[in-house]
CSV table of C-alpha atoms and ligand atoms in Angstrom, one decimal:
chain,number,residue,atom,x,y,z
A,4,MET,CA,43.3,-6.9,9.8
A,5,SER,CA,40.5,-4.5,7.7
A,6,LEU,CA,37.2,-5.2,8.9
A,7,PRO,CA,34.9,-5.6,5.5
A,8,THR,CA,32.3,-2.6,4.1
A,9,ALA,CA,29.2,-2.5,5.8
A,10,VAL,CA,30.5,-3.3,9.3
A,11,ARG,CA,33.2,-0.3,8.7
A,12,ARG,CA,30.5,2.1,7.8
A,13,ARG,CA,28.3,1.2,10.7
A,14,VAL,CA,31.3,1.4,13.3
A,15,PHE,CA,32.1,4.8,12.1
A,16,LEU,CA,27.8,5.6,12.3
A,17,GLY,CA,28.4,4.9,16.0
A,18,VAL,CA,30.6,6.6,16.8
A,19,ALA,CA,29.1,9.8,15.1
A,20,VAL,CA,25.6,9.0,16.1
A,21,ALA,CA,27.8,8.7,20.4
A,22,ALA,CA,29.5,11.7,19.4
A,23,LEU,CA,26.4,13.7,18.6
A,24,ILE,CA,24.6,12.7,21.6
A,25,ALA,CA,27.8,13.7,23.8
A,26,ALA,CA,28.0,16.7,22.3
A,27,GLY,CA,24.0,17.0,23.3
A,28,CYS,CA,22.9,17.1,19.9
A,29,LYS,CA,19.8,15.5,18.6
A,30,PRO,CA,20.9,13.6,15.8
A,31,SER,CA,19.3,15.6,12.6
A,32,GLY,CA,17.2,14.9,10.3
A,33,GLY,CA,17.3,12.9,6.8
A,34,GLY,CA,21.2,13.8,5.0
A,35,ALA,CA,21.2,15.6,1.2
A,36,GLY,CA,22.9,12.0,0.4
A,37,THR,CA,26.8,14.6,0.2
A,38,GLY,CA,29.0,11.5,-0.4
A,39,THR,CA,28.8,9.1,-3.8
A,40,ASP,CA,25.7,6.9,-2.7
A,41,ILE,CA,21.7,8.5,-1.6
A,42,PRO,CA,20.6,6.5,1.2
A,43,VAL,CA,17.0,6.0,0.7
A,44,GLY,CA,15.0,4.9,3.5
A,45,GLU,CA,12.6,1.9,3.3
A,46,PHE,CA,10.4,0.7,6.3
A,47,ALA,CA,7.7,-3.0,5.1
A,48,SER,CA,6.3,-6.4,6.4
A,49,LEU,CA,9.2,-8.8,5.1
A,50,THR,CA,7.7,-11.4,7.2
A,51,GLY,CA,4.2,-11.4,9.5
A,52,SER,CA,0.6,-11.3,8.6
A,53,GLU,CA,1.0,-8.9,5.6
A,54,ALA,CA,4.6,-10.5,4.2
A,55,ALA,CA,3.0,-11.1,0.9
A,56,PHE,CA,2.5,-7.0,1.4
A,57,GLY,CA,5.7,-6.2,2.2
A,58,ARG,CA,7.3,-8.1,-0.4
A,59,ALA,CA,5.8,-7.0,-3.4
A,60,SER,CA,5.9,-3.8,-2.6
A,61,HIS,CA,9.5,-4.4,-2.1
A,62,ASN,CA,10.9,-6.0,-4.8
A,63,GLY,CA,9.1,-2.7,-6.9
A,64,THR,CA,11.0,-0.9,-5.1
A,65,VAL,CA,14.4,-2.9,-6.1
A,66,LEU,CA,13.7,-3.1,-9.5
A,67,ALA,CA,12.8,0.4,-9.6
A,68,ILE,CA,16.3,1.4,-7.7
A,69,GLU,CA,18.2,-0.9,-10.3
A,70,GLN,CA,17.0,0.5,-13.0
A,71,LEU,CA,17.8,3.6,-12.4
A,72,ASN,CA,20.8,3.2,-11.2
A,73,ALA,CA,21.6,1.2,-14.3
A,74,ALA,CA,20.1,4.6,-15.5
A,75,GLY,CA,22.9,6.3,-14.2
A,76,GLY,CA,21.4,7.1,-11.1
A,77,VAL,CA,20.2,11.2,-10.1
A,78,LEU,CA,23.0,13.5,-9.9
A,79,GLY,CA,26.1,11.7,-10.8
A,80,LYS,CA,24.7,9.8,-8.1
A,81,GLN,CA,24.3,6.5,-7.1
A,82,PHE,CA,20.7,4.9,-4.9
A,83,LYS,CA,21.6,3.5,-2.4
A,84,LEU,CA,18.1,1.5,-0.3
A,85,ILE,CA,18.4,0.3,3.1
A,86,THR,CA,15.3,-1.9,4.1
A,87,GLU,CA,13.9,-2.3,7.7
A,88,ASP,CA,11.7,-5.4,8.3
A,89,ASN,CA,8.3,-3.7,11.0
A,90,GLN,CA,7.0,-7.6,11.1
A,91,SER,CA,3.7,-6.2,10.5
A,92,LYS,CA,3.4,-6.0,14.1
A,93,ASP,CA,2.0,-2.4,15.8
A,94,GLY,CA,5.0,-0.2,17.4
A,95,GLU,CA,8.0,-1.7,14.8
A,96,SER,CA,7.2,0.5,12.3
A,97,ALA,CA,8.3,4.3,14.4
A,98,THR,CA,11.1,2.6,16.0
A,99,ALA,CA,12.2,1.3,12.1
A,100,VAL,CA,11.6,4.8,10.2
A,101,LYS,CA,13.6,6.7,13.6
A,102,LYS,CA,16.4,4.2,13.0
A,103,LEU,CA,16.2,4.8,8.8
A,104,ILE,CA,17.0,8.9,9.2
A,105,SER,CA,18.7,9.0,12.9
A,106,ARG,CA,21.1,6.1,11.5
A,107,ASP,CA,21.1,6.3,7.8
A,108,LYS,CA,21.1,9.4,7.4
A,109,VAL,CA,17.8,8.5,4.8
A,110,VAL,CA,16.7,11.3,1.9
A,111,ALA,CA,13.6,10.2,2.0
A,112,ILE,CA,11.2,7.3,3.7
A,113,LEU,CA,9.4,4.5,1.0
A,114,GLY,CA,6.7,2.9,3.2
A,115,GLU,CA,4.0,1.2,4.3
A,116,VAL,CA,1.1,-0.4,2.4
A,117,ALA,CA,-0.5,-0.8,4.8
A,118,SER,CA,-2.1,2.0,6.8
A,119,GLY,CA,-2.1,1.2,10.6
A,120,ARG,CA,1.4,1.0,10.3
A,121,SER,CA,2.2,4.0,7.2
A,122,LEU,CA,-0.1,6.0,10.1
A,123,GLU,CA,2.6,5.5,12.6
A,124,ALA,CA,5.4,6.8,10.8
A,125,ALA,CA,4.2,10.0,9.2
A,126,PRO,CA,4.5,12.0,12.8
A,127,ILE,CA,8.1,10.8,13.4
A,128,CYS,CA,9.1,11.8,8.8
A,129,GLN,CA,7.6,14.9,9.3
A,130,GLN,CA,8.9,16.2,12.6
A,131,TYR,CA,12.4,14.9,11.5
A,132,LYS,CA,11.7,17.2,7.6
A,133,VAL,CA,12.4,13.8,5.8
A,134,PRO,CA,9.6,12.9,3.5
A,135,GLN,CA,7.5,10.2,3.7
A,136,ILE,CA,5.9,8.8,0.2
A,137,SER,CA,3.4,5.6,0.6
A,138,PRO,CA,3.1,3.5,-1.8
A,139,SER,CA,-0.5,1.4,-0.7
A,140,SER,CA,-2.3,3.6,1.8
A,141,THR,CA,-5.5,4.9,0.7
A,142,ASN,CA,-7.2,5.9,3.6
A,143,PRO,CA,-7.0,9.6,4.1
A,144,LYS,CA,-5.4,9.9,7.5
A,145,VAL,CA,-2.4,8.9,6.2
A,146,THR,CA,-1.2,12.1,4.7
A,147,GLU,CA,-3.3,14.2,6.8
A,148,MET,CA,-0.1,13.8,9.4
A,149,GLY,CA,1.3,16.9,7.8
A,150,ASP,CA,3.3,18.2,5.0
A,151,TYR,CA,5.7,15.8,4.5
A,152,VAL,CA,3.9,12.7,4.0
A,153,PHE,CA,3.1,11.9,0.7
A,154,ARG,CA,1.2,8.9,-1.5
A,155,VAL,CA,1.3,7.3,-5.2
A,156,CYS,CA,-2.2,6.1,-5.0
A,157,PHE,CA,-6.4,6.9,-4.4
A,158,VAL,CA,-7.4,7.0,-1.2
A,159,ASP,CA,-10.4,4.8,0.2
A,160,PRO,CA,-13.5,7.4,-0.1
A,161,PHE,CA,-12.6,7.5,-4.5
A,162,GLN,CA,-12.2,3.4,-3.7
A,163,GLY,CA,-15.4,3.1,-1.5
A,164,THR,CA,-17.9,4.6,-4.2
A,165,VAL,CA,-15.8,2.3,-7.3
A,166,MET,CA,-17.4,-0.3,-5.0
A,167,ALA,CA,-21.3,1.1,-4.0
A,168,LYS,CA,-21.3,2.0,-7.1
A,169,PHE,CA,-20.0,-1.4,-8.2
A,170,ALA,CA,-22.5,-3.1,-5.2
A,171,ALA,CA,-25.0,-0.9,-7.0
A,172,LYS,CA,-24.9,-1.6,-11.2
A,173,THR,CA,-22.7,-4.6,-11.8
A,174,LEU,CA,-24.3,-7.0,-8.6
A,175,ARG,CA,-27.5,-5.2,-8.6
A,176,ALA,CA,-27.3,-5.4,-4.9
A,177,LYS,CA,-29.8,-3.3,-2.9
A,178,LYS,CA,-29.1,-5.1,-0.2
A,179,VAL,CA,-25.4,-5.3,1.2
A,180,ALA,CA,-24.3,-6.0,4.6
A,181,VAL,CA,-20.8,-5.0,5.4
A,182,LEU,CA,-17.8,-7.1,8.3
A,183,THR,CA,-14.8,-4.5,9.4
A,184,ASP,CA,-12.1,-4.8,10.6
A,185,VAL,CA,-12.2,-2.5,14.2
A,186,GLY,CA,-8.5,-2.9,14.5
A,187,ALA,CA,-8.1,-2.0,11.0
A,188,PRO,CA,-7.6,1.9,10.2
A,189,TYR,CA,-7.6,1.0,6.7
A,190,SER,CA,-11.3,-1.3,7.2
A,191,VAL,CA,-12.5,1.5,9.2
A,192,GLY,CA,-12.7,3.9,7.1
A,193,LEU,CA,-12.7,2.2,3.8
A,194,GLY,CA,-15.7,-0.1,5.7
A,195,THR,CA,-17.7,3.3,6.1
A,196,PHE,CA,-17.1,4.7,3.0
A,197,PHE,CA,-18.6,2.4,0.9
A,198,LYS,CA,-21.8,2.1,3.3
A,199,GLU,CA,-22.0,6.2,2.8
A,200,ARG,CA,-21.9,5.6,-1.4
A,201,PHE,CA,-24.7,3.1,-1.0
A,202,VAL,CA,-27.0,4.6,0.6
A,203,ALA,CA,-26.7,8.2,-0.3
A,204,ASP,CA,-27.5,5.5,-3.7
A,205,GLY,CA,-30.3,4.7,-3.0
A,206,GLY,CA,-28.9,0.8,-1.0
A,207,THR,CA,-30.2,-0.6,2.6
A,208,VAL,CA,-27.1,-2.0,4.5
A,209,VAL,CA,-28.2,-4.2,6.8
A,210,ALA,CA,-25.7,-5.8,8.1
A,211,GLU,CA,-22.6,-4.4,9.9
A,212,GLN,CA,-20.4,-6.6,12.1
A,213,LYS,CA,-16.6,-6.3,12.8
A,214,PHE,CA,-14.7,-8.5,14.2
A,215,THR,CA,-10.5,-7.6,15.0
A,216,LYS,CA,-7.4,-8.9,13.9
A,217,ASP,CA,-6.8,-12.2,15.0
A,218,ASP,CA,-9.7,-13.5,14.6
A,219,LYS,CA,-10.2,-17.5,13.2
A,220,ASP,CA,-13.7,-17.9,14.0
A,221,PHE,CA,-16.2,-15.5,11.5
A,222,LYS,CA,-19.2,-17.5,12.4
A,223,ALA,CA,-21.2,-15.8,14.9
A,224,GLN,CA,-20.4,-13.1,13.0
A,225,LEU,CA,-22.2,-14.8,9.0
A,226,THR,CA,-24.7,-16.4,10.9
A,227,ALA,CA,-26.4,-12.6,12.2
A,228,ILE,CA,-25.6,-11.6,8.3
A,229,LYS,CA,-27.3,-14.4,6.6
A,230,SER,CA,-30.0,-13.4,9.3
A,231,GLN,CA,-30.3,-10.9,6.7
A,232,ALA,CA,-30.3,-12.0,3.7
A,233,PRO,CA,-28.4,-9.6,1.6
A,234,ASP,CA,-27.4,-9.5,-1.4
A,235,ALA,CA,-24.2,-9.7,-1.1
A,236,ILE,CA,-21.6,-9.0,1.2
A,237,PHE,CA,-18.6,-6.7,1.8
A,238,VAL,CA,-15.7,-6.9,2.7
A,239,PRO,CA,-12.7,-4.2,3.4
A,240,ALA,CA,-10.0,-6.5,5.5
A,241,TYR,CA,-6.8,-8.1,4.5
A,242,TYR,CA,-6.4,-11.4,2.3
A,243,GLY,CA,-5.4,-13.2,5.4
A,244,GLN,CA,-8.2,-13.0,7.2
A,245,VAL,CA,-11.0,-13.0,4.2
A,246,THR,CA,-10.5,-16.3,3.2
A,247,LEU,CA,-11.7,-17.5,6.3
A,248,ILE,CA,-13.9,-15.3,5.8
A,249,VAL,CA,-15.1,-16.4,3.0
A,250,MET,CA,-14.3,-20.6,3.5
A,251,GLN,CA,-16.4,-19.9,5.9
A,252,ALA,CA,-19.1,-18.7,4.7
A,253,ARG,CA,-20.1,-21.1,2.0
A,254,GLU,CA,-19.6,-23.3,4.9
A,255,LEU,CA,-23.0,-21.6,6.6
A,256,GLY,CA,-24.9,-22.1,3.0
A,257,ILE,CA,-24.3,-17.9,2.4
A,258,THR,CA,-23.8,-18.1,-1.9
A,259,VAL,CA,-24.0,-14.6,-2.5
A,260,PRO,CA,-21.0,-12.5,-3.9
A,261,LEU,CA,-18.4,-11.9,-1.2
A,262,PHE,CA,-16.1,-8.0,-2.2
A,263,GLY,CA,-13.2,-6.1,-1.3
A,264,GLY,CA,-10.9,-4.0,-1.8
A,265,ASP,CA,-7.5,-3.3,-2.5
A,266,GLY,CA,-6.9,-6.2,0.9
A,267,TRP,CA,-7.8,-8.3,-1.1
A,268,GLU,CA,-5.0,-8.4,-3.7
A,269,ALA,CA,-2.4,-11.2,-2.7
A,270,PRO,CA,-1.8,-14.8,-4.1
A,271,GLU,CA,-2.6,-16.8,-0.8
A,272,LEU,CA,-6.1,-15.1,-1.1
A,273,LEU,CA,-6.8,-17.7,-3.2
A,274,GLN,CA,-4.0,-20.9,-1.7
A,275,GLY,CA,-5.4,-23.5,0.7
A,276,PRO,CA,-8.1,-26.5,0.4
A,277,GLY,CA,-11.1,-25.2,-0.6
A,278,ALA,CA,-10.3,-21.7,-1.2
A,279,ALA,CA,-9.8,-21.1,-5.0
A,280,ALA,CA,-14.1,-22.6,-5.0
A,281,ALA,CA,-15.4,-20.3,-1.6
A,282,LEU,CA,-13.5,-17.4,-3.6
A,283,GLU,CA,-15.6,-17.7,-7.1
A,284,GLY,CA,-17.4,-15.1,-8.4
A,285,CYS,CA,-16.4,-12.8,-6.0
A,286,TYR,CA,-14.9,-9.2,-7.4
A,287,PHE,CA,-12.3,-6.8,-5.4
A,288,SER,CA,-11.1,-3.4,-6.3
A,289,THR,CA,-6.9,-2.4,-6.5
A,290,HIS,CA,-4.8,0.3,-7.7
A,291,PHE,CA,-3.5,-2.2,-11.2
A,292,SER,CA,-3.5,-4.8,-13.1
A,293,PRO,CA,-1.1,-7.1,-14.8
A,294,ASP,CA,-3.5,-7.1,-17.7
A,295,GLN,CA,-3.8,-3.5,-18.5
A,296,ASP,CA,-3.3,-2.5,-21.9
A,297,SER,CA,-0.9,0.3,-20.9
A,298,PRO,CA,2.6,-0.3,-23.0
A,299,ARG,CA,4.5,1.7,-19.6
A,300,ALA,CA,2.6,-1.0,-17.3
A,301,LYS,CA,3.0,-3.5,-20.5
A,302,GLU,CA,7.0,-3.0,-19.8
A,303,PHE,CA,7.2,-2.9,-16.3
A,304,VAL,CA,5.2,-6.2,-16.4
A,305,LYS,CA,8.1,-7.8,-18.6
A,306,ALA,CA,10.6,-6.6,-16.4
A,307,TYR,CA,9.2,-8.0,-13.3
A,308,GLU,CA,8.7,-10.9,-14.4
A,309,ALA,CA,12.7,-11.9,-15.3
A,310,LYS,CA,13.5,-10.5,-12.5
A,311,PHE,CA,11.4,-12.8,-9.8
A,312,GLY,CA,9.3,-15.0,-11.8
A,313,ALA,CA,6.0,-14.1,-10.9
A,314,LYS,CA,3.5,-11.0,-12.4
A,315,PRO,CA,3.6,-7.8,-10.3
A,316,ASP,CA,0.9,-7.0,-8.4
A,317,ALA,CA,-0.7,-3.5,-7.5
A,318,MET,CA,1.1,-3.0,-4.5
A,319,ALA,CA,4.5,-4.5,-6.6
A,320,ALA,CA,4.0,-1.4,-9.0
A,321,LEU,CA,2.5,0.9,-6.2
A,322,GLY,CA,6.2,0.3,-4.8
A,323,TYR,CA,8.2,0.6,-8.7
A,324,ASP,CA,6.0,4.3,-8.6
A,325,SER,CA,7.1,5.2,-5.9
A,326,ALA,CA,10.6,4.1,-6.2
A,327,LEU,CA,11.0,6.7,-9.8
A,328,LEU,CA,8.9,9.6,-8.3
A,329,LEU,CA,11.6,10.0,-5.3
A,330,SER,CA,14.3,9.9,-7.4
A,331,ASP,CA,12.2,12.3,-10.5
A,332,ALA,CA,11.5,14.7,-7.8
A,333,ILE,CA,15.5,14.8,-6.3
A,334,LYS,CA,16.2,15.8,-10.6
A,335,ARG,CA,13.9,17.9,-10.4
A,336,ALA,CA,14.8,19.9,-7.5
A,337,GLY,CA,18.5,19.5,-8.4
A,338,SER,CA,19.4,18.6,-5.5
A,339,ALA,CA,18.8,15.1,-2.3
A,340,GLU,CA,18.1,17.0,0.4
A,341,PRO,CA,14.8,16.6,2.2
A,342,GLU,CA,13.4,20.3,1.9
A,343,LYS,CA,14.1,21.0,-1.3
A,344,LEU,CA,12.7,17.9,-2.2
A,345,ARG,CA,9.5,18.0,-0.6
A,346,PRO,CA,7.4,21.8,-1.9
A,347,VAL,CA,8.8,19.5,-5.8
A,348,LEU,CA,7.1,16.4,-4.7
A,349,ALA,CA,4.4,18.3,-3.5
A,350,ALA,CA,4.3,19.8,-7.4
A,351,THR,CA,4.2,17.1,-9.2
A,352,LYS,CA,1.8,17.0,-12.6
A,353,ASP,CA,1.7,14.7,-14.9
A,354,PHE,CA,3.8,12.2,-13.9
A,355,ASP,CA,3.8,9.2,-15.9
A,356,GLY,CA,4.2,6.3,-13.7
A,357,VAL,CA,2.8,1.9,-14.3
A,358,THR,CA,0.1,2.6,-13.0
A,359,GLY,CA,-0.9,6.1,-14.0
A,360,LYS,CA,0.1,9.2,-14.9
A,361,MET,CA,-0.2,11.6,-11.5
A,362,THR,CA,-0.4,14.9,-10.3
A,363,LEU,CA,-0.8,15.2,-6.4
A,364,ASN,CA,-3.7,16.6,-5.2
A,365,ASP,CA,-3.5,19.5,-2.0
A,366,LYS,CA,-3.3,17.2,-0.2
A,367,ARG,CA,-1.0,15.4,-1.5
A,368,ASN,CA,-2.7,12.5,-3.2
A,369,ALA,CA,-2.7,10.7,-6.3
A,370,GLU,CA,-5.5,11.5,-8.3
A,371,LYS,CA,-5.9,7.9,-10.0
A,372,SER,CA,-8.3,4.7,-11.7
A,373,ALA,CA,-9.0,2.0,-9.9
A,374,VAL,CA,-9.1,-1.4,-11.2
A,375,ILE,CA,-11.5,-4.1,-10.4
A,376,ILE,CA,-10.5,-7.4,-10.3
A,377,GLY,CA,-13.0,-11.2,-10.0
A,378,ILE,CA,-11.8,-14.3,-9.6
A,379,LYS,CA,-12.2,-16.6,-11.9
A,380,GLY,CA,-11.9,-20.4,-12.9
A,381,GLY,CA,-9.4,-20.1,-9.5
A,382,LYS,CA,-8.1,-16.6,-11.8
A,383,PHE,CA,-7.4,-12.9,-10.6
A,384,VAL,CA,-9.2,-12.0,-13.6
A,385,TYR,CA,-8.7,-8.1,-14.9
A,386,THR,CA,-12.9,-7.2,-15.2
A,387,GLU,CA,-13.2,-2.8,-16.0
A,388,THR,CA,-11.3,0.4,-15.0
A,389,VAL,CA,-12.4,3.3,-12.9
A,390,ASN,CA,-12.0,6.6,-13.4
A,391,PRO,CA,-12.1,9.4,-10.5
B,413,LIG,N1,-4.8,0.2,0.6
B,413,LIG,C1,-4.4,-0.8,2.5
B,413,LIG,C2,-4.1,-0.2,3.0
B,413,LIG,O1,-4.7,1.3,3.6
B,413,LIG,C3,-3.4,-1.2,1.8
B,413,LIG,C4,-2.8,-3.0,0.5
B,413,LIG,C5,-2.8,-1.2,-0.7
B,413,LIG,C6,-3.4,-3.6,0.5
B,413,LIG,C7,-2.5,-2.0,-2.2
B,413,LIG,C8,-2.9,-4.2,-1.2
B,413,LIG,C9,-2.4,-3.4,-2.3
B,413,LIG,O2,-3.7,-0.4,3.8
């Protein structure tokens, strides 16, 4: 009886790894795609508290890989995407990435959305010299982990500046409160960058309150905020808690706008009884809007809708761009060897992604524009684009 190919492959790999260990060798870093395909690793939060992020980003990546393969792949080979789910759990990303590198010999790692989880994987990619491309982690520390770590999105000092200016100009806020998730590097960073800019521009932060990941009751923090009568409340957090925070704010009679960053962006933000009404007139910044007026974006929106039956959001678009950038770098390098890809990725210039043209700066971050989305009539409505 013959084994199915996937099982056979696992068995073979298992034997190979066991042989290496027996020989006293540490499994080496990623492979060069020496077979007929180029193995690409992805780690994502496909289940758990941030699953909406992981699934959207994963869908974008899958679409890109499919299109690339349909167009003949690269260097005469097809891409093979191998995805590991970290279940939105701390500690799982490092294990997932180790597996992808040692067992699957991937040439590069795509992931993650949440900065905290990209930060977990980065030291491993750095140690094994396998390039990591984060689609949408915006905390500056992610790429500071080493020269093998890249991203296709902007960073939070920029996002914080965008929202500080928006608060002062469009919301006409002079006094703001900030409510931060102290367990998430993304939240702490974005909160700090926002504050620095808002204060430097003459605004006042009248209250600073904190919570942690598993909190469900924010009434104490919101009551303290209410007593300071801010003109608006900045909540740099992830969508699951944002909905609860905004609804509880309304219950406490807080009527001012709440606003945040890309962590707000998931259809789940507006789901549940009363959520959309509570969020009316709130705003957040992000990387992409399907209503953006660029031919490249329109083509992508069409293909994504045809495949998944829903409009792509920023995570989907960035997941797509991360795979396209990798393919482009392999083509430019004429090789899929991880160590040859590194300098070529670092030299990325004017790469044409669906989220805009990107050039990676000396910190391996993309310098790109942000979009601001408002919640109007229970929908996400594109409001404006802000250039760096
Ligand atoms: N930027 C967020 C982070 O670094 C993740 C995110 C990206 C969320 C894009 C939504 C959209 O953790």
